[in-house]
PDB file of C-alpha atoms and ligand atoms in Angstrom:
ATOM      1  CA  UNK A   1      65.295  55.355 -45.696  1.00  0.00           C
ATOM      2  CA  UNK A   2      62.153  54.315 -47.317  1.00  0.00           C
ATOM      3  CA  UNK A   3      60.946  52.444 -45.002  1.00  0.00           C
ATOM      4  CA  UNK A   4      61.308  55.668 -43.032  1.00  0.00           C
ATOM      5  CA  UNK A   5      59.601  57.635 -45.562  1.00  0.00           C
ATOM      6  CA  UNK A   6      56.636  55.241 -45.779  1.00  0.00           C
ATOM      7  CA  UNK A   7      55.976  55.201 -42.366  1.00  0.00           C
ATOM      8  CA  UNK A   8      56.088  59.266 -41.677  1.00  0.00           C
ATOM      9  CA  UNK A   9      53.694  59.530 -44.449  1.00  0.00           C
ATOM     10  CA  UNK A  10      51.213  56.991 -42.945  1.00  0.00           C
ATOM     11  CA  UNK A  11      51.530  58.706 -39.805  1.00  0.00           C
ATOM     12  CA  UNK A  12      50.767  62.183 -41.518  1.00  0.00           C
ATOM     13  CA  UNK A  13      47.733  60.492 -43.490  1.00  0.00           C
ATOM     14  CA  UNK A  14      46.777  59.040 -39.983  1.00  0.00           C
ATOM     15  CA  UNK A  15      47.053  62.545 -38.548  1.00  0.00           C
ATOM     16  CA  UNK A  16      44.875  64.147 -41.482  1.00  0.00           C
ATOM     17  CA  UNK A  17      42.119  61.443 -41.109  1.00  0.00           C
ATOM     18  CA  UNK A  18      42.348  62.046 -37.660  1.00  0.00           C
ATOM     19  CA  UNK A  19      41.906  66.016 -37.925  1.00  0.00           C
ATOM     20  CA  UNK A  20      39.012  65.003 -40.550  1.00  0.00           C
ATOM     21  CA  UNK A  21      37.219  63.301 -38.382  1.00  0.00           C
ATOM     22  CA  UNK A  22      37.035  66.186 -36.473  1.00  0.00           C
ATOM     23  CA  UNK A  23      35.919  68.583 -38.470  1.00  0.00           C
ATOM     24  CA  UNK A  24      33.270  66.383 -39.975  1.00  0.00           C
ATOM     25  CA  UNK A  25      32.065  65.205 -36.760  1.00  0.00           C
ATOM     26  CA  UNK A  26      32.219  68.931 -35.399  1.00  0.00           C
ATOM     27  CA  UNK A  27      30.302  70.162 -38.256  1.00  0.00           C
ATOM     28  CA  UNK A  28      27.827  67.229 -38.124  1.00  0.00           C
ATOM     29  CA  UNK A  29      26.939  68.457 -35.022  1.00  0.00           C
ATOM     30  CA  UNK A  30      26.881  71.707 -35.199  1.00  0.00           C
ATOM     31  CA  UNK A  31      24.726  70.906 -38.107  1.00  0.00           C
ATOM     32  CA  UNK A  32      21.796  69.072 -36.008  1.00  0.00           C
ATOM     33  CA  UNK A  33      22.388  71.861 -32.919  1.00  0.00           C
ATOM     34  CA  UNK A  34      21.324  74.426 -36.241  1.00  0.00           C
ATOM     35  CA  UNK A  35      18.406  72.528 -37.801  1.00  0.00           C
ATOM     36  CA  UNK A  36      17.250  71.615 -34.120  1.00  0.00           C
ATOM     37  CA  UNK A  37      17.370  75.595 -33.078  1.00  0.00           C
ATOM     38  CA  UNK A  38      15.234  76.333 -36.297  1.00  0.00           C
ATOM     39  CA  UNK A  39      12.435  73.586 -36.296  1.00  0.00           C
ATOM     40  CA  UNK A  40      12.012  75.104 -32.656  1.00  0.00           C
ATOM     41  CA  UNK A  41      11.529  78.369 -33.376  1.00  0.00           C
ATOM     42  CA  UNK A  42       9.380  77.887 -36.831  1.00  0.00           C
ATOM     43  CA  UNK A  43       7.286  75.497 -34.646  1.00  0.00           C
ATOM     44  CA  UNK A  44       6.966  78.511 -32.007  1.00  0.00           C
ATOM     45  CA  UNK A  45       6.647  81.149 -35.025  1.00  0.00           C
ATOM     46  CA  UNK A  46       3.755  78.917 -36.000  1.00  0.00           C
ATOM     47  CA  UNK A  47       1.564  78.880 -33.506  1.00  0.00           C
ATOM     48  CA  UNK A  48       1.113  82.522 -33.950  1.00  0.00           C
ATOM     49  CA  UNK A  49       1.620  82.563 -37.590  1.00  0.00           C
ATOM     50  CA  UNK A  50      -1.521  82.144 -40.222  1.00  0.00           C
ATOM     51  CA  UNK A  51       0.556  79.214 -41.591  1.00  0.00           C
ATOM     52  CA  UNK A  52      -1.795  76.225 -42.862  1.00  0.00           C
ATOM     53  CA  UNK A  53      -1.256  73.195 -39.888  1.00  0.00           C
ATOM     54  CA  UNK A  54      -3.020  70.392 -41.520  1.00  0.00           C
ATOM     55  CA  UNK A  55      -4.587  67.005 -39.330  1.00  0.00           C
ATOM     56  CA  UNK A  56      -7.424  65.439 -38.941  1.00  0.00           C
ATOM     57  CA  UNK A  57      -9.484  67.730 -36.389  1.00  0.00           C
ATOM     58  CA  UNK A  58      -8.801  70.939 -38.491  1.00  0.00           C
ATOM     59  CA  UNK A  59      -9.786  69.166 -41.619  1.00  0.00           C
ATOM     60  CA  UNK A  60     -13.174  67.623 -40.396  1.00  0.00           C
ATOM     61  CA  UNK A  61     -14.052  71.498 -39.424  1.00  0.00           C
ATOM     62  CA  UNK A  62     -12.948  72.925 -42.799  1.00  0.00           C
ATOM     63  CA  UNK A  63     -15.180  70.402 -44.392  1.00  0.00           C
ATOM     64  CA  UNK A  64     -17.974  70.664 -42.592  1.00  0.00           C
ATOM     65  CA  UNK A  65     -20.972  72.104 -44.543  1.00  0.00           C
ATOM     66  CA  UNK A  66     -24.594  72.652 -44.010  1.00  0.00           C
ATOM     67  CA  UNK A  67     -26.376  70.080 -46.066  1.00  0.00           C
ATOM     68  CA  UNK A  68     -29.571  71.103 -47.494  1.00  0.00           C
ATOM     69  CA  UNK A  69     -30.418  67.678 -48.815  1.00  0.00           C
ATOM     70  CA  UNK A  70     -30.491  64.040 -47.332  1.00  0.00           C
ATOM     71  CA  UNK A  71     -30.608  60.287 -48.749  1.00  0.00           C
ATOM     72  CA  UNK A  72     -33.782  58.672 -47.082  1.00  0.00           C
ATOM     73  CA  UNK A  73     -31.672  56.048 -45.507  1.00  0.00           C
ATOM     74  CA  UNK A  74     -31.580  56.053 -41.692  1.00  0.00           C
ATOM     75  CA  UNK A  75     -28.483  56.995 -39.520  1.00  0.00           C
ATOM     76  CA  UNK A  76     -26.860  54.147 -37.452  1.00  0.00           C
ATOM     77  CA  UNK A  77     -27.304  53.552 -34.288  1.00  0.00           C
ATOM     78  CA  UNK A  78     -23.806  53.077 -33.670  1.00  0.00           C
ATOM     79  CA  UNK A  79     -23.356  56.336 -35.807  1.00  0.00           C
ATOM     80  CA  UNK A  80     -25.742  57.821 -33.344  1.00  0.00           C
ATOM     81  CA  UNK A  81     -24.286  56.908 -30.228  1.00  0.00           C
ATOM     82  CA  UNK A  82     -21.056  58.178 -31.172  1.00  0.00           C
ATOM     83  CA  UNK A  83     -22.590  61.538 -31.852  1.00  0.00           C
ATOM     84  CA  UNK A  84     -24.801  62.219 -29.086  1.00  0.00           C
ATOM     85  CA  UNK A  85     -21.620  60.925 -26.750  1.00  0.00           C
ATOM     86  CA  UNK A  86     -19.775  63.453 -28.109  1.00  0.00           C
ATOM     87  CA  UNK A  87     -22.610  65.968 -27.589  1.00  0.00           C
ATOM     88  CA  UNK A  88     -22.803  65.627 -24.327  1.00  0.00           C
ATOM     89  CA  UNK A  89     -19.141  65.630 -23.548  1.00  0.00           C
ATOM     90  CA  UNK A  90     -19.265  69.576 -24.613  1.00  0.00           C
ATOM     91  CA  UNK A  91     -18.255  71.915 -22.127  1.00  0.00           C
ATOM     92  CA  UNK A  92     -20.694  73.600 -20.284  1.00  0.00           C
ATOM     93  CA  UNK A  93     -19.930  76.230 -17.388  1.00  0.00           C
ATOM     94  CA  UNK A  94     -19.807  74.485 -14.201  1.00  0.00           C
ATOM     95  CA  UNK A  95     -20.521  71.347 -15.522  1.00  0.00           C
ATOM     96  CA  UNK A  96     -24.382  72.174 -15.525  1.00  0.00           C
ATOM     97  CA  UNK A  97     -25.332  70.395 -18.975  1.00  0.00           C
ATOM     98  CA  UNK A  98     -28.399  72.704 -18.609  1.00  0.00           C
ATOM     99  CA  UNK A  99     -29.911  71.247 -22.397  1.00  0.00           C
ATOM    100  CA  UNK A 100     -31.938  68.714 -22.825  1.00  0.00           C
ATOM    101  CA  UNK A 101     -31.484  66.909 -26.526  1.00  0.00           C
ATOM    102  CA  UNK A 102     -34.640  64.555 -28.031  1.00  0.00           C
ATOM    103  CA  UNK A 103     -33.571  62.536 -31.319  1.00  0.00           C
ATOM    104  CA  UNK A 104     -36.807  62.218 -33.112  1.00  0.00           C
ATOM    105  CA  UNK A 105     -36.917  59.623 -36.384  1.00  0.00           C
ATOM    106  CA  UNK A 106     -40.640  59.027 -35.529  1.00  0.00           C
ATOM    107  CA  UNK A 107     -41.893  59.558 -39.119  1.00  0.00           C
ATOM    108  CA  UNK A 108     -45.552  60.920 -37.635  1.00  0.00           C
ATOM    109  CA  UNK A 109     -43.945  63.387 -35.779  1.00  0.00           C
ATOM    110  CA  UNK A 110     -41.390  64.576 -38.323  1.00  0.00           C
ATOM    111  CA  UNK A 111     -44.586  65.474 -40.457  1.00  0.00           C
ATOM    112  CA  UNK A 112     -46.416  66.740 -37.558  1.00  0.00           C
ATOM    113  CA  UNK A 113     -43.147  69.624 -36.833  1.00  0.00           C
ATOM    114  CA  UNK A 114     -43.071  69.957 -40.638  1.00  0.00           C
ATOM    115  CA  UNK A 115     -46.764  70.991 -41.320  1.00  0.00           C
ATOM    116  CA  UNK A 116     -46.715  72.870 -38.422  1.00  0.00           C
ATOM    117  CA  UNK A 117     -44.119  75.325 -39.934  1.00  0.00           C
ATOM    118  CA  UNK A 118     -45.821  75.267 -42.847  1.00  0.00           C
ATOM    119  CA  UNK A 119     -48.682  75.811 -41.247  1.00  0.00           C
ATOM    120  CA  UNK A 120     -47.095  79.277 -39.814  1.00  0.00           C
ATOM    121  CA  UNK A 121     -44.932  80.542 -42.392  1.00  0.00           C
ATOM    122  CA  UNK A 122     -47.855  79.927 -45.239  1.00  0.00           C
ATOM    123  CA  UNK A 123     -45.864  77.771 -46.986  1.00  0.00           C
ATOM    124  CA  UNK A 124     -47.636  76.137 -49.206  1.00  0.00           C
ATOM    125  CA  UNK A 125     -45.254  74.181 -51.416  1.00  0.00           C
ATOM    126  CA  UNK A 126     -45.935  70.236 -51.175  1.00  0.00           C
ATOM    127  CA  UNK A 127     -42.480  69.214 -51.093  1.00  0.00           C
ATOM    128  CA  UNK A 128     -41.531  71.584 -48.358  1.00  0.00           C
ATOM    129  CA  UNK A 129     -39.748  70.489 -45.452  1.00  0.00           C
ATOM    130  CA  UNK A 130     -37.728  72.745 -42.730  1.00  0.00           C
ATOM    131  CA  UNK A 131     -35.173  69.913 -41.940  1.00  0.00           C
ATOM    132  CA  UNK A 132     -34.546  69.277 -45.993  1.00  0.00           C
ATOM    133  CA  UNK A 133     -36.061  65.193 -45.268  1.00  0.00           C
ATOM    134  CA  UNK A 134     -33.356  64.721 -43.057  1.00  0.00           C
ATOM    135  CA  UNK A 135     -34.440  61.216 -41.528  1.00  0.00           C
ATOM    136  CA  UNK A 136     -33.145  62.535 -37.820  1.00  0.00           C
ATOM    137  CA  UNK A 137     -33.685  65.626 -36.441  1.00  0.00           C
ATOM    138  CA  UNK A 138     -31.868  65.903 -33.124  1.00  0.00           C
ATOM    139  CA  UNK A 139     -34.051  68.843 -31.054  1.00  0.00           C
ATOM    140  CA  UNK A 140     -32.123  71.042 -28.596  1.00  0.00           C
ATOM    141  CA  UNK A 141     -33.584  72.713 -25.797  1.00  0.00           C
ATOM    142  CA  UNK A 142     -31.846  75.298 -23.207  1.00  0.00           C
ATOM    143  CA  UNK A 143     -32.665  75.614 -19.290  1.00  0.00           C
ATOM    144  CA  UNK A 144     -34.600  79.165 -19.555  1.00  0.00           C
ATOM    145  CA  UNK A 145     -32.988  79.902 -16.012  1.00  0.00           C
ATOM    146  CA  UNK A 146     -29.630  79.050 -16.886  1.00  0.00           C
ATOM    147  CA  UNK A 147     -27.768  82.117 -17.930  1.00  0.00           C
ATOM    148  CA  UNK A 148     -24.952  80.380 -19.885  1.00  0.00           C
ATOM    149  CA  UNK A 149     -27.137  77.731 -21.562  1.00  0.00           C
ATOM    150  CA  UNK A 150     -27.223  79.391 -24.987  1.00  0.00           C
ATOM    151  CA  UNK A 151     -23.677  79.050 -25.550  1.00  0.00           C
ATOM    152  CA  UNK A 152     -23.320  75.526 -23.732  1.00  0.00           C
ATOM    153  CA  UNK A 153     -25.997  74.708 -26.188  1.00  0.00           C
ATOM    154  CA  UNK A 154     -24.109  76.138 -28.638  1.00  0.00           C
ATOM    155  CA  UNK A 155     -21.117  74.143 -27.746  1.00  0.00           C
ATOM    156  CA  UNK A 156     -23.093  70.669 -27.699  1.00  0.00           C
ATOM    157  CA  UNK A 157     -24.181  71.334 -31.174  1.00  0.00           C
ATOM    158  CA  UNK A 158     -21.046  72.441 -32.626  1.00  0.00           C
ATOM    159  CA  UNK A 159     -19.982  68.765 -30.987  1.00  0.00           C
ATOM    160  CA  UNK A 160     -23.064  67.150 -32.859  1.00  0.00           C
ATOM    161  CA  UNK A 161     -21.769  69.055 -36.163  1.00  0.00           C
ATOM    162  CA  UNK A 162     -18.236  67.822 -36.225  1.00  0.00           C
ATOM    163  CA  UNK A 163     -18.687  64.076 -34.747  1.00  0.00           C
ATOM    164  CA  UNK A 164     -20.796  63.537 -37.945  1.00  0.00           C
ATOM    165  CA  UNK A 165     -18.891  65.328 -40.214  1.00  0.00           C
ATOM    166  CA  UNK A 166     -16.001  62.972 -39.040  1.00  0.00           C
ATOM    167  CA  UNK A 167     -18.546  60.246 -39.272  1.00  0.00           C
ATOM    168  CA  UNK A 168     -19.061  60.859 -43.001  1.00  0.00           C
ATOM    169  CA  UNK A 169     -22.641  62.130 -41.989  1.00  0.00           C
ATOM    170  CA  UNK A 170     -23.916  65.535 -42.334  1.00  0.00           C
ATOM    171  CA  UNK A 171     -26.340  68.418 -40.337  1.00  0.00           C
ATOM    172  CA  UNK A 172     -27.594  71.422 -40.774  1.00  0.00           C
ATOM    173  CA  UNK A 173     -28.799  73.841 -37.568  1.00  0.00           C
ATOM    174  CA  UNK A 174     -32.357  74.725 -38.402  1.00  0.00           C
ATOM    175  CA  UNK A 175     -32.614  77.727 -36.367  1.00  0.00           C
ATOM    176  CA  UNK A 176     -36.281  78.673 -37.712  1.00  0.00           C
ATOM    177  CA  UNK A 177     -37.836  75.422 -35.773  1.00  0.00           C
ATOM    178  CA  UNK A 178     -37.593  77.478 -32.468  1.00  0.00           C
ATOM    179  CA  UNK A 179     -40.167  79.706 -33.464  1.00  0.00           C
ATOM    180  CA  UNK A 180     -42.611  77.508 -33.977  1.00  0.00           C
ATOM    181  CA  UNK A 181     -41.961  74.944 -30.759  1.00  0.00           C
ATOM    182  CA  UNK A 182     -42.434  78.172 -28.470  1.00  0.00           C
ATOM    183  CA  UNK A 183     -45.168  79.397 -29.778  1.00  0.00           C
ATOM    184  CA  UNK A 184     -48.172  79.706 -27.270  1.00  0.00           C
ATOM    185  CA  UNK A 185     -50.103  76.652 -28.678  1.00  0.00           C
ATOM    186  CA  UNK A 186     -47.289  74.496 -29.646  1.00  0.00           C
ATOM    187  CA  UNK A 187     -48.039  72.464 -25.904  1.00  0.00           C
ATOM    188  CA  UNK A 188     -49.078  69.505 -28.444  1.00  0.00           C
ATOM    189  CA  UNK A 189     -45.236  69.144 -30.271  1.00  0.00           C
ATOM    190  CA  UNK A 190     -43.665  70.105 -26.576  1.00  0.00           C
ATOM    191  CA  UNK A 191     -45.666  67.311 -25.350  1.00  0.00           C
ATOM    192  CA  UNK A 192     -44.546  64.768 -28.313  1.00  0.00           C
ATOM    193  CA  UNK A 193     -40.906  65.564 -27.027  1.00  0.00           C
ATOM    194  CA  UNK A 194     -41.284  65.639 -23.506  1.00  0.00           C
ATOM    195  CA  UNK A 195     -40.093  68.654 -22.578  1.00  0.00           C
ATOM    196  CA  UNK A 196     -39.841  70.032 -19.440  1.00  0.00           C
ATOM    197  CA  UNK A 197     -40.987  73.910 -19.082  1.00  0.00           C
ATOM    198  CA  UNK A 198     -38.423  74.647 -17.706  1.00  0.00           C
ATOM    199  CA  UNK A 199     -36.531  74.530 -20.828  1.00  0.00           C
ATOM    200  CA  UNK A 200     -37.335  76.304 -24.568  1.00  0.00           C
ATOM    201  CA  UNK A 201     -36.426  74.866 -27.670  1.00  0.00           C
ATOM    202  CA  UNK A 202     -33.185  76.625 -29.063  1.00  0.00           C
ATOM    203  CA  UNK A 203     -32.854  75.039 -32.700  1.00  0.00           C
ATOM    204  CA  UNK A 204     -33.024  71.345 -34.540  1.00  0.00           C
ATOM    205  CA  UNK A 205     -30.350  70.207 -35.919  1.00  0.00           C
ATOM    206  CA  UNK A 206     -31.007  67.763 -39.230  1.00  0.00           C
ATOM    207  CA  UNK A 207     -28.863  64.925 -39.276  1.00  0.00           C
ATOM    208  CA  UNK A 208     -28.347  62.415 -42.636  1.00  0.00           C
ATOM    209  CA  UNK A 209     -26.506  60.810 -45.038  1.00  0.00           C
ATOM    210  CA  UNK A 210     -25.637  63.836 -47.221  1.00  0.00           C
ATOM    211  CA  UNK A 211     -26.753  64.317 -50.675  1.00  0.00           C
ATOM    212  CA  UNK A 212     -25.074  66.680 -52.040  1.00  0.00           C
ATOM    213  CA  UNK A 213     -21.331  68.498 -51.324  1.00  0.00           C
ATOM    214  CA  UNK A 214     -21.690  72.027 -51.055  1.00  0.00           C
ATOM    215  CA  UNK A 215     -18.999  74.672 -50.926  1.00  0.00           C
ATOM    216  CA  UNK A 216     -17.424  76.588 -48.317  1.00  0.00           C
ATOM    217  CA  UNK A 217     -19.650  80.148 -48.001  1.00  0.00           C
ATOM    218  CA  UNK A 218     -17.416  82.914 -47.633  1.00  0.00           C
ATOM    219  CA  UNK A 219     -15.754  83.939 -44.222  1.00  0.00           C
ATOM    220  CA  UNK A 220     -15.179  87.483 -43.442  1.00  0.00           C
ATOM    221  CA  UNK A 221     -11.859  87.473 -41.834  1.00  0.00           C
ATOM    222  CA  UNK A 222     -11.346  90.747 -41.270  1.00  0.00           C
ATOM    223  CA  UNK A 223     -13.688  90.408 -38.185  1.00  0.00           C
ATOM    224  CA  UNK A 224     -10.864  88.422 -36.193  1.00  0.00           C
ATOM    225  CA  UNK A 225      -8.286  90.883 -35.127  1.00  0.00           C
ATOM    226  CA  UNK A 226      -4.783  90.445 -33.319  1.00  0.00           C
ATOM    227  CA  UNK A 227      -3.972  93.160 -30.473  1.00  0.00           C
ATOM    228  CA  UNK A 228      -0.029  92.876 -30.332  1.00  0.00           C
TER     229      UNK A 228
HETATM  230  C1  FMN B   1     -28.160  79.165 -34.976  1.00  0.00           C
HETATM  231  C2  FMN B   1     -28.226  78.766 -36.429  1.00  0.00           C
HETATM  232  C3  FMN B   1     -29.464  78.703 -37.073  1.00  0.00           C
HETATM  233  C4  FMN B   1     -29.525  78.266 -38.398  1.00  0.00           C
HETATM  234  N1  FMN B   1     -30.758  78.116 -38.969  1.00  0.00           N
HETATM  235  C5  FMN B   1     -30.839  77.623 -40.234  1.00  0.00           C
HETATM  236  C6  FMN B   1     -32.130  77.354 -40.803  1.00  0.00           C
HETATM  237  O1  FMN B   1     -33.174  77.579 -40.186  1.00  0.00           O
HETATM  238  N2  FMN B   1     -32.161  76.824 -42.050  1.00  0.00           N
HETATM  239  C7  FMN B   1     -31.022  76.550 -42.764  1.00  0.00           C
HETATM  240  O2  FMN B   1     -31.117  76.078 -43.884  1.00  0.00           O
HETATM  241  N3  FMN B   1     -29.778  76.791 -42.232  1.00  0.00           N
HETATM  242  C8  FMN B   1     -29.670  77.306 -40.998  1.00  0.00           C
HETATM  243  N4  FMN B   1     -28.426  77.509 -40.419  1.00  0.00           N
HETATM  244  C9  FMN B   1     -27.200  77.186 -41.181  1.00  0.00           C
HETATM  245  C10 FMN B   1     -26.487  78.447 -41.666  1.00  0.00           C
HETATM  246  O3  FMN B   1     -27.207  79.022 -42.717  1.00  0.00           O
HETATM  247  C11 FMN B   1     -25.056  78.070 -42.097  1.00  0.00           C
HETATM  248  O4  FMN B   1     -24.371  77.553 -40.989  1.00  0.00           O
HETATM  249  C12 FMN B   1     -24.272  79.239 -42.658  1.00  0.00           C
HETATM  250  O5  FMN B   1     -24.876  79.715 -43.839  1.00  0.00           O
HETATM  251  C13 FMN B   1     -22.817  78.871 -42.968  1.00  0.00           C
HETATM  252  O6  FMN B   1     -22.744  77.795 -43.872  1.00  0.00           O
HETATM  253  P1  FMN B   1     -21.990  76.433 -43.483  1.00  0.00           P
HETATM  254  O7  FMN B   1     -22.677  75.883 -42.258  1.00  0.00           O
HETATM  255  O8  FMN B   1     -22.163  75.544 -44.686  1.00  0.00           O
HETATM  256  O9  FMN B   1     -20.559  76.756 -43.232  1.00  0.00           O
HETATM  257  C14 FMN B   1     -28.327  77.942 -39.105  1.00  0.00           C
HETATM  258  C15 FMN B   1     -27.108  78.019 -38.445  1.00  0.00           C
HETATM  259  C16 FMN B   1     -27.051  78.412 -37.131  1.00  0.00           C
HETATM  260  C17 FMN B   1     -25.710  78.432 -36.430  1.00  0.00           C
END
């Protein structure tokens, strides 16, 4: 009899394990189906959402800054390379690359561009210098009879930006050197850099070892605007 007993009882604890098992490995799964279901729709909810998505890329362009003051040191060639590589992997519509990009570190002719803009904007402050003593001052030109050079241009700088940023080194566009290298008797400077006419001088673009860390100017994003 009690050997009876003992074995319908290990049979019904058998039979409980058994049903157990069940349920835990039905609600195990039906767990991971759940959490599988949701990662895949937050992941498509983000990609629409304002949610912060954090990596390397977006961080290099949220630190970027325009740096308004440069150690004297010169960039590395290596450092350089990388850069203007980058540069002219940019887009550009049909492939047209219609810039043409001139590095200049030649000390004379860094003064020379300086004093001429001091030259024409009366400045008359010693210290003064457009590109903030930035030892390199990459100059980018556009093909006048290209009609999408602007923005290709545009694109190869932005390129030029971010590669340094990412290389620890930092730029600023100097938009006001345009001025100044198509000006009617700038043929000497256009000369220096060996530019074609068919192409006008869009803005420099100072490149250094940054001195300083400047904050993020404000953004106005009520200018972006989703049409749903
Ligand atoms: C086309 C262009 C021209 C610019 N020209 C100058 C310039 O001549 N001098 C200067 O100090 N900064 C110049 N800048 C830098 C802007 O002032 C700067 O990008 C803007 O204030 C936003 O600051 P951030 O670059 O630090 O985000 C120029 C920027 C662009 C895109």
């Amino acid at each position: 009899m009690n050997y009876l007993k003992i074995s319908y009882l290990c049979r019904e604890v058998y039979n409980k394990k058994k049903t157990i098992m069940k349920v835990f490995c039905v609600s195990l799964l039906t767990f991971i189906a759940v959490a599988c279901c949701n990662q895949q729709t937050e992941n498509q909810s983000n990609a629409v959402s304002s949610s912060p998505q954090k990596n390397e890329v977006v961080e290099n362009i949220l630190n970027r800054r325009s740096i308004r003051s440069y150690k004297s040191e010169q960039v590395a060639q290596a450092q350089l390379d990388t850069i203007i590589n980058c540069a002219i992997n940019a887009p550009s519509a049909v492939n047209r690359q219609p810039w043409e990009v001139r590095v200049v570190q030649h000390a004379d002719l860094l003064k020379k561009i300086n004093d001429r803009v001091k030259t024409k904007s009366n400045n008359t402050k010693e210290d003064y210098s457009v590109f903030y003593n930035a030892p390199t001052l990459i100059i980018v030109a556009r093909d006048k009879q290209n009609n999408y050079s602007a923005s290709d241009c545009g694109m190869l700088a932005q390129n030029i930006l971010l590669s340094a940023e990412s290389l620890g080194l930092g730029t600023c566009v100097i938009g006001s050197l345009a001025g100044v290298f198509n000006d009617s008797d700038s043929g000497d400077l256009l000369k220096a850099i060996k530019l074609p006419d068919t192409h006008e001088v869009i803005y420099g673009i100072a490149l250094g070892y940054k001195n300083e860390t400047p904050d993020a100017k404000p953004r106005e994003k009520a200018k972006v605007q989703f049409i749903r």
